[in-house]
Coordinates of C-alpha atoms in Angstrom, one line a residue:
X1 CA 0.0 0.0 0.0
X2 CA 1.2 3.5 -0.9
X3 CA 0.3 6.5 1.3
X4 CA 0.0 10.1 0.4
X5 CA -1.1 13.4 1.9
X6 CA -3.0 14.1 -1.3
X7 CA -4.1 11.8 -4.1
X8 CA -5.8 13.3 -7.2
X9 CA -8.0 11.5 -9.8
X10 CA -7.7 13.3 -13.1
X11 CA -4.8 15.2 -14.7
X12 CA -6.7 18.0 -16.4
X13 CA -6.2 21.7 -15.5
X14 CA -7.9 21.4 -12.1
X15 CA -6.0 18.3 -11.1
X16 CA -2.7 19.7 -12.4
X17 CA -3.2 22.9 -10.5
X18 CA -3.9 21.1 -7.2
X19 CA -1.1 18.6 -7.6
X20 CA 1.6 21.2 -8.3
X21 CA 0.4 23.6 -5.7
X22 CA 0.2 21.0 -2.9
X23 CA 3.6 19.5 -3.8
X24 CA 5.2 23.0 -3.7
X25 CA 4.2 23.2 0.0
X26 CA 5.9 19.9 0.8
X27 CA 2.9 17.6 0.8
X28 CA 3.3 14.1 -0.7
X29 CA 1.2 13.9 -3.8
X30 CA 0.1 11.2 -6.2
X31 CA -2.0 11.6 -9.3
X32 CA -3.6 9.2 -11.8
X33 CA -5.4 9.5 -15.1
X34 CA -6.5 6.6 -17.3
X35 CA -6.0 8.8 -20.4
X36 CA -2.9 10.7 -21.4
X37 CA -2.0 13.6 -19.1
X38 CA -3.4 17.0 -20.0
X39 CA -7.2 16.6 -19.8
X40 CA -9.9 17.3 -22.2
X41 CA -9.1 20.9 -23.0
X42 CA -5.5 20.5 -24.0
X43 CA -5.8 17.1 -25.7
X44 CA -9.4 16.5 -26.8
X45 CA -11.2 19.9 -26.7
X46 CA -10.6 23.6 -26.7
X47 CA -6.9 23.7 -27.8
X48 CA -6.9 21.3 -30.7
X49 CA -10.3 22.6 -31.8
X50 CA -9.0 26.2 -31.9
X51 CA -6.0 25.1 -34.0
X52 CA -8.3 23.5 -36.5
X53 CA -10.6 26.5 -36.6
X54 CA -7.6 28.6 -37.7
X55 CA -7.6 27.2 -41.2
X56 CA -11.4 27.7 -41.6
X57 CA -11.0 31.3 -40.4
X58 CA -8.6 31.9 -43.3
X59 CA -11.1 30.4 -45.8
X60 CA -14.0 32.3 -44.3
X61 CA -12.2 35.6 -44.4
X62 CA -11.2 35.1 -48.0
X63 CA -14.7 34.2 -49.0
X64 CA -16.0 37.4 -47.4
X65 CA -13.4 39.5 -49.2
X66 CA -13.7 37.8 -52.6
X67 CA -14.1 40.5 -55.2
X68 CA -13.0 43.1 -52.6
X69 CA -9.3 42.6 -53.0
X70 CA -9.1 38.8 -52.8
X71 CA -9.4 36.8 -56.0
X72 CA -8.8 33.2 -54.9
X73 CA -10.4 31.3 -52.0
X74 CA -7.9 28.8 -50.5
X75 CA -8.8 25.2 -50.2
X76 CA -8.6 23.5 -46.8
X77 CA -6.1 20.6 -46.6
X78 CA -7.6 18.3 -43.8
X79 CA -4.5 16.2 -43.6
X80 CA -2.2 19.2 -43.0
X81 CA -4.7 20.6 -40.4
X82 CA -4.5 17.4 -38.5
X83 CA -0.8 17.2 -38.6
X84 CA -0.4 20.8 -37.3
X85 CA -3.0 20.2 -34.6
X86 CA -1.1 17.1 -33.5
X87 CA 2.1 19.0 -32.8
X88 CA 0.3 20.7 -30.0
X89 CA -1.3 17.6 -28.6
X90 CA 1.7 15.3 -28.8
X91 CA 4.0 17.5 -26.7
X92 CA 1.5 18.1 -23.8
X93 CA 1.5 14.7 -21.9
X94 CA 5.3 14.4 -21.8
X95 CA 5.6 18.1 -20.7
X96 CA 3.1 17.7 -17.9
X97 CA 4.6 14.4 -16.6
X98 CA 8.0 15.9 -16.7
X99 CA 6.8 18.7 -14.5
X100 CA 5.2 16.3 -12.1
X101 CA 8.4 14.3 -11.7
X102 CA 10.4 17.5 -11.2
X103 CA 8.0 18.5 -8.4
X104 CA 8.2 15.0 -6.7
X105 CA 4.7 14.0 -7.7
X106 CA 4.1 10.2 -8.2
X107 CA 2.3 9.5 -11.5
X108 CA -0.1 6.7 -12.3
X109 CA -1.8 5.8 -15.5
X110 CA -4.8 3.7 -14.5
X111 CA -8.5 4.1 -13.6
X112 CA -9.3 4.5 -9.9
X113 CA -12.1 3.2 -7.7
X114 CA -12.8 3.7 -4.0
X115 CA -12.5 0.9 -1.5
X116 CA -13.5 3.0 1.5
X117 CA -13.5 6.7 2.7
X118 CA -9.8 7.3 2.0
X119 CA -8.5 4.2 0.1
X120 CA -8.4 3.6 -3.6
X121 CA -7.6 0.9 -6.1
X122 CA -5.5 2.3 -8.8
X123 CA -4.6 -0.3 -11.4
X124 CA -2.8 -3.0 -9.3
X125 CA -1.9 -0.6 -6.6
X126 CA -3.7 0.2 -3.3
X127 CA -3.5 3.9 -2.4
X128 CA -4.4 5.5 0.9
X129 CA -4.5 9.3 1.2
X130 CA -5.4 11.8 3.9
X131 CA -7.2 13.8 1.2
X132 CA -8.5 12.6 -2.2
X133 CA -9.4 15.0 -4.9
X134 CA -11.8 14.1 -7.7
X135 CA -10.9 16.1 -10.7
X136 CA -11.9 13.5 -13.3
X137 CA -13.5 15.9 -15.7
X138 CA -16.4 14.9 -18.0
X139 CA -17.0 12.5 -20.9
X140 CA -19.5 12.0 -23.7
X141 CA -23.0 11.1 -22.7
X142 CA -23.9 7.5 -23.2
X143 CA -26.5 7.2 -26.0
X144 CA -28.8 4.5 -24.7
X145 CA -30.9 3.9 -27.8
X146 CA -30.5 1.2 -30.4
X147 CA -27.2 1.7 -32.2
X148 CA -26.1 4.5 -29.9
X149 CA -22.6 3.0 -29.7
X150 CA -22.1 3.6 -33.5
X151 CA -21.9 7.3 -32.9
X152 CA -18.4 8.7 -32.7
X153 CA -17.3 11.2 -30.1
X154 CA -15.8 14.7 -30.2
X155 CA -12.4 13.1 -29.6
X156 CA -12.9 11.0 -32.8
X157 CA -13.8 14.2 -34.8
X158 CA -10.6 15.9 -33.6
X159 CA -8.6 12.9 -34.8
X160 CA -10.2 12.2 -38.2
X161 CA -7.5 11.3 -40.7
X162 CA -10.0 12.1 -43.5
X163 CA -13.1 14.3 -43.3
X164 CA -16.2 12.3 -44.2
X165 CA -18.3 13.6 -47.1
X166 CA -21.3 13.9 -44.8
X167 CA -21.7 14.2 -41.0
X168 CA -24.6 14.2 -38.6
X169 CA -24.4 15.6 -35.1
X170 CA -26.7 14.5 -32.3
X171 CA -27.4 17.4 -30.0
X172 CA -27.5 21.2 -30.5
X173 CA -24.9 22.5 -28.1
X174 CA -21.7 24.3 -28.7
X175 CA -19.7 21.1 -29.7
X176 CA -22.2 20.4 -32.5
X177 CA -22.2 23.9 -33.8
X178 CA -18.4 24.4 -33.7
X179 CA -17.7 21.1 -35.4
X180 CA -20.5 21.6 -37.9
X181 CA -19.0 24.9 -39.0
X182 CA -15.5 23.4 -39.3
X183 CA -16.8 20.5 -41.3
X184 CA -19.0 22.6 -43.6
X185 CA -16.2 25.0 -44.4
X186 CA -14.0 22.1 -45.1
X187 CA -16.5 20.8 -47.8
X188 CA -18.7 18.3 -46.0
X189 CA -22.5 18.1 -45.9
X190 CA -23.6 18.5 -42.3
X191 CA -26.8 17.9 -40.3
X192 CA -27.5 18.8 -36.7
X193 CA -30.4 17.0 -35.0
X194 CA -31.5 18.5 -31.7
X195 CA -34.4 17.4 -29.4
X196 CA -35.2 20.9 -28.0
X197 CA -37.2 23.7 -29.5
X198 CA -34.0 25.8 -29.9
X199 CA -30.3 25.0 -29.8
X200 CA -27.7 26.4 -27.5
X201 CA -30.2 26.9 -24.7
X202 CA -27.7 28.4 -22.3
X203 CA -27.2 31.4 -24.6
X204 CA -29.4 34.4 -25.3
X205 CA -32.3 33.2 -27.5
X206 CA -32.3 36.3 -29.7
X207 CA -28.5 36.2 -30.3
X208 CA -28.8 32.4 -31.0
X209 CA -31.3 33.1 -33.8
X210 CA -28.6 35.0 -35.6
X211 CA -26.2 32.1 -35.3
X212 CA -28.9 29.7 -36.5
X213 CA -29.3 31.9 -39.6
X214 CA -25.6 32.0 -40.3
X215 CA -25.4 28.2 -39.8
X216 CA -28.2 27.5 -42.2
X217 CA -26.8 29.9 -44.8
X218 CA -23.6 27.9 -44.6
X219 CA -25.6 24.9 -45.9
X220 CA -25.9 23.1 -42.5
X221 CA -29.3 21.5 -42.0
X222 CA -30.6 22.1 -38.4
X223 CA -33.4 19.8 -37.4
X224 CA -35.2 20.8 -34.1
X225 CA -37.7 19.1 -31.8
X226 CA -36.5 15.7 -32.9
X227 CA -35.4 12.9 -30.7
X228 CA -32.9 10.4 -32.2
X229 CA -34.1 6.9 -31.5
X230 CA -31.8 4.7 -33.6
X231 CA -28.6 4.5 -35.6
X232 CA -28.0 1.7 -38.2
X233 CA -25.0 0.9 -40.2
X234 CA -25.9 0.2 -43.8
X235 CA -23.9 -0.1 -47.0
X236 CA -21.0 2.0 -45.7
X237 CA -23.2 4.7 -44.3
X238 CA -25.2 5.4 -41.2
X239 CA -29.0 5.8 -41.1
X240 CA -30.2 7.8 -38.1
X241 CA -33.8 7.8 -37.2
X242 CA -35.4 10.8 -35.5
X243 CA -38.9 11.1 -34.0
X244 CA -40.8 14.4 -34.1
X245 CA -44.5 14.6 -33.1
X246 CA -44.7 10.9 -33.4
X247 CA -43.4 10.8 -36.9
X248 CA -40.2 9.1 -37.9
X249 CA -37.6 10.6 -40.3
X250 CA -34.3 9.1 -41.4
X251 CA -31.1 10.8 -42.2
X252 CA -28.2 9.3 -44.1
X253 CA -24.6 10.3 -43.3
X254 CA -21.1 8.8 -43.7
X255 CA -20.5 9.5 -40.0
X256 CA -22.6 10.2 -36.9
X257 CA -21.2 12.1 -33.9
X258 CA -22.4 12.2 -30.3
X259 CA -22.6 15.8 -29.2
X260 CA -25.5 15.3 -26.8
X261 CA -23.6 16.6 -23.8
X262 CA -20.8 15.7 -21.4
X263 CA -21.8 14.4 -17.9
X264 CA -19.2 14.3 -15.2
X265 CA -16.8 11.3 -15.4
X266 CA -17.5 10.1 -11.8
X267 CA -20.0 7.2 -12.2
X268 CA -17.3 4.4 -12.4
X269 CA -15.5 5.5 -9.3
X270 CA -17.6 3.4 -6.8
X271 CA -18.3 6.6 -4.8
X272 CA -20.8 4.8 -2.6
X273 CA -18.0 2.8 -0.9
X274 CA -16.5 6.1 0.3
X275 CA -19.8 7.6 1.4
X276 CA -19.6 10.4 -1.2
X277 CA -22.8 12.1 -2.2
X278 CA -23.3 12.9 -5.8
X279 CA -25.9 13.7 -8.5
X280 CA -26.0 13.6 -12.2
X281 CA -24.3 17.1 -12.1
X282 CA -21.3 15.8 -10.1
X283 CA -19.9 15.5 -6.6
X284 CA -22.0 17.4 -4.1
X285 CA -19.7 20.0 -2.5
X286 CA -19.8 22.8 0.0
X287 CA -18.5 26.3 -0.4
X288 CA -14.9 25.0 0.2
X289 CA -15.4 22.5 -2.7
X290 CA -15.3 19.7 -0.1
X291 CA -17.6 16.7 -0.2
X292 CA -20.8 17.3 1.8
X293 CA -20.7 13.8 3.2
X294 CA -16.9 12.8 3.4
X295 CA -14.6 15.4 4.8
X296 CA -11.6 13.6 3.2
X297 CA -12.8 14.3 -0.3
X298 CA -12.7 17.4 -2.5
X299 CA -13.8 17.9 -6.1
X300 CA -13.0 20.5 -8.7
X301 CA -13.8 21.2 -12.4
X302 CA -16.4 19.3 -14.4
X303 CA -16.5 16.6 -11.7
X304 CA -17.9 18.9 -9.1
X305 CA -21.5 20.0 -8.7
X306 CA -20.6 23.6 -8.1
X307 CA -21.8 26.9 -9.4
X308 CA -18.9 27.1 -11.8
X309 CA -19.5 26.7 -15.5
X310 CA -17.8 23.8 -17.2
X311 CA -15.0 25.9 -18.5
X312 CA -11.2 25.5 -18.3
X313 CA -10.5 28.8 -16.5
X314 CA -13.2 27.9 -13.9
X315 CA -11.5 24.5 -13.4
X316 CA -8.2 26.3 -12.7
X317 CA -9.9 28.7 -10.3
X318 CA -11.5 25.8 -8.4
X319 CA -8.2 23.9 -8.4
X320 CA -6.5 26.8 -6.6
X321 CA -9.4 26.9 -4.0
X322 CA -9.1 23.2 -3.3
X323 CA -5.3 23.3 -3.0
X324 CA -5.5 26.2 -0.6
X325 CA -8.1 24.5 1.6
X326 CA -6.0 21.3 1.7
X327 CA -2.9 23.1 2.6
X328 CA -4.3 25.6 5.1
X329 CA -7.6 24.0 6.2
X330 CA -11.0 25.2 5.0
X331 CA -10.4 29.0 4.9
X332 CA -11.0 29.8 1.3
X333 CA -14.6 29.8 0.0
X334 CA -15.1 29.5 -3.7
X335 CA -16.2 32.8 -5.3
X336 CA -16.9 33.1 -9.0
X337 CA -16.3 36.2 -11.0
X338 CA -18.3 36.7 -14.2
X339 CA -17.6 33.7 -16.4
X340 CA -17.6 34.5 -20.2
X341 CA -18.5 31.6 -22.5
X342 CA -17.9 31.4 -26.2
X343 CA -19.2 29.3 -29.1
X344 CA -16.3 29.2 -31.6
X345 CA -18.3 29.2 -34.7
X346 CA -17.7 31.8 -37.4
X347 CA -18.8 34.3 -36.5
X348 CA -18.2 33.6 -32.8
X349 CA -21.0 34.0 -30.2
X350 CA -20.3 35.0 -26.7
X351 CA -22.1 35.6 -23.4
X352 CA -21.3 36.8 -19.9
X353 CA -23.5 37.7 -16.9
X354 CA -27.2 37.4 -16.7
X355 CA -29.6 36.5 -19.5
X356 CA -32.6 38.8 -20.0
X357 CA -35.0 36.4 -18.4
X358 CA -32.7 35.7 -15.5
X359 CA -32.4 39.4 -14.7
X360 CA -36.2 39.8 -14.7
X361 CA -36.6 36.7 -12.5
X362 CA -34.1 38.2 -10.0
X363 CA -36.2 41.3 -9.8
X364 CA -33.8 43.8 -11.5
X365 CA -35.2 46.9 -13.1
X366 CA -33.5 46.7 -16.4
X367 CA -32.9 48.3 -19.8
X368 CA -32.3 46.0 -22.6
X369 CA -30.4 47.1 -25.7
X370 CA -30.7 44.7 -28.6
X371 CA -29.7 45.5 -32.1
X372 CA -28.3 44.0 -35.3
X373 CA -25.4 46.3 -36.5
X374 CA -24.2 44.8 -39.7
X375 CA -24.1 48.4 -41.1
X376 CA -21.4 49.5 -38.6
X377 CA -18.0 50.1 -40.0
X378 CA -16.4 47.1 -38.4
X379 CA -19.0 44.8 -39.9
X380 CA -18.7 46.5 -43.3
X381 CA -14.9 46.4 -43.5
X382 CA -15.0 42.7 -42.7
X383 CA -18.0 42.2 -44.9
X384 CA -20.0 40.2 -42.3
X385 CA -23.7 39.8 -42.4
X386 CA -24.2 38.9 -38.7
X387 CA -23.1 41.4 -36.1
X388 CA -25.5 41.9 -33.2
X389 CA -25.5 42.6 -29.5
X390 CA -27.8 42.5 -26.4
X391 CA -26.8 44.2 -23.2
X392 CA -28.7 44.1 -19.9
X393 CA -28.3 47.3 -17.9
X394 CA -29.3 47.7 -14.2
X395 CA -31.3 51.0 -14.2
X396 CA -30.8 51.5 -10.5
X397 CA -27.0 51.8 -10.5
X398 CA -26.3 52.1 -14.3
X399 CA -24.1 49.0 -14.4
X400 CA -24.0 46.0 -16.8
X401 CA -25.7 42.8 -15.7
X402 CA -25.2 40.8 -18.9
X403 CA -23.8 41.0 -22.4
X404 CA -24.5 38.8 -25.3
X405 CA -22.7 39.1 -28.7
X406 CA -22.4 37.6 -32.1
X407 CA -19.9 38.9 -34.6
X408 CA -16.2 39.1 -35.5
X409 CA -13.8 38.6 -32.6
X410 CA -16.5 38.8 -29.9
X411 CA -14.6 36.1 -28.1
X412 CA -12.2 39.0 -27.2
X413 CA -14.8 41.8 -26.8
X414 CA -16.7 39.7 -24.2
X415 CA -13.7 39.8 -21.9
X416 CA -14.1 43.6 -21.6
X417 CA -17.7 43.2 -20.5
X418 CA -16.6 40.5 -18.0
X419 CA -14.2 43.0 -16.4
X420 CA -16.8 45.7 -16.4
X421 CA -19.3 43.5 -14.6
X422 CA -16.7 42.3 -12.1
X423 CA -15.5 45.8 -11.3
X424 CA -19.0 47.3 -11.4
X425 CA -18.0 50.0 -13.8
X426 CA -20.9 52.3 -14.7
X427 CA -22.1 53.0 -18.2
X428 CA -20.7 56.5 -17.8
X429 CA -17.3 55.1 -16.9
X430 CA -17.2 52.9 -20.0
X431 CA -18.5 55.6 -22.3
X432 CA -15.7 57.9 -21.3
X433 CA -13.0 55.3 -22.0
X434 CA -10.8 55.8 -25.1
X435 CA -10.3 52.5 -27.0
X436 CA -7.8 52.1 -29.9
X437 CA -9.6 52.7 -33.2
X438 CA -10.6 51.1 -35.5
X439 CA -10.9 47.9 -33.4
X440 CA -13.8 45.7 -32.3
X441 CA -13.4 47.0 -28.7
X442 CA -14.0 50.5 -30.0
X443 CA -17.6 49.5 -30.7
X444 CA -18.2 48.8 -27.0
X445 CA -19.3 52.4 -26.1
X446 CA -22.0 52.2 -28.7
X447 CA -23.3 48.8 -27.5
X448 CA -24.2 50.2 -24.1

């Protein structure tokens, strides 16, 4: 049996933060991950996705400026994209493990299960620890209908050696839309099938309508209020059956992808043996990110049922909180600043703060500014059709409660709104700012 002060399940950004911070204070630390070290974001999510998007951004920009100074639209070479993406992915696990060893952290490469409140089975090893941290992240939802196992995952998409001629995505969240845009701009026929009345339900409904228009204009078929009931493999293709209002419709595609959501990766850990309370949202934690039913256990990132959004920067923040509470005792309560979230389609869509309906439900007296501004200079110079904003203003103190954007580079502009909300800058403060011009940020004063 091996004993540690701290043992961590999962080597994504939350687990990595906790491991290194605890080790730096002299605690004995062990960490395990059944997958290569680095977590979803670095290896199977945000980072490789953003590398791939780079090529589609070039093609999109060229298409918009064709006849306005650009004569030729470049073709996308999928093989080259994948090779470039892989240079980022391949270096990460080795780099992370080297850092662990330098810091005296013991590394394991096996799945973990609990034996009791502070003992684990990790591969063939028995591990005992004063504190165990669950930072196991999330994984694709299991599709429990007939043929559900035939659907590929987001990881599979990011490792496609060749792009299929046609693809179908199950689910209408950000993964489906981002990958659909990549595939469509790379020459594939794409369909999104979503069971809800509208896709991207956590984003502002009016801004989402603009993204739906862009997506359909790109040639992507969006099918709403349709529940997928079956996938069949037939003659080298997949036939997906969807049910809407009792009627069945079939869709043919060369590949089907599961983008129906990512629940926390905690349900194989045998949590019951350790007396750890959990729900479908994750490990139930208190304000210190400590298990509500087992004081030896902490959780962070997507594995925790916290108020934090499932975003990499949030996982890092929670990792610092957990590490601090393990090192010093429970003195640091988790506090979340405004958390901007982005859908990396083209154009990008971004949100931070309260939605309009949330602000009304909380009883705020609000002004709502909502406008499509494709006639503004920044839209015209980039020749974009979709540039729109919605800002939610608190009438009582003249501050921003929420901002929701679609348009060029709004993944950057949204950060300015996040800072303004956190620092409680007034509209007057923001309007008297001088921003470099002409930039997307310079539009901010007109959006308020």
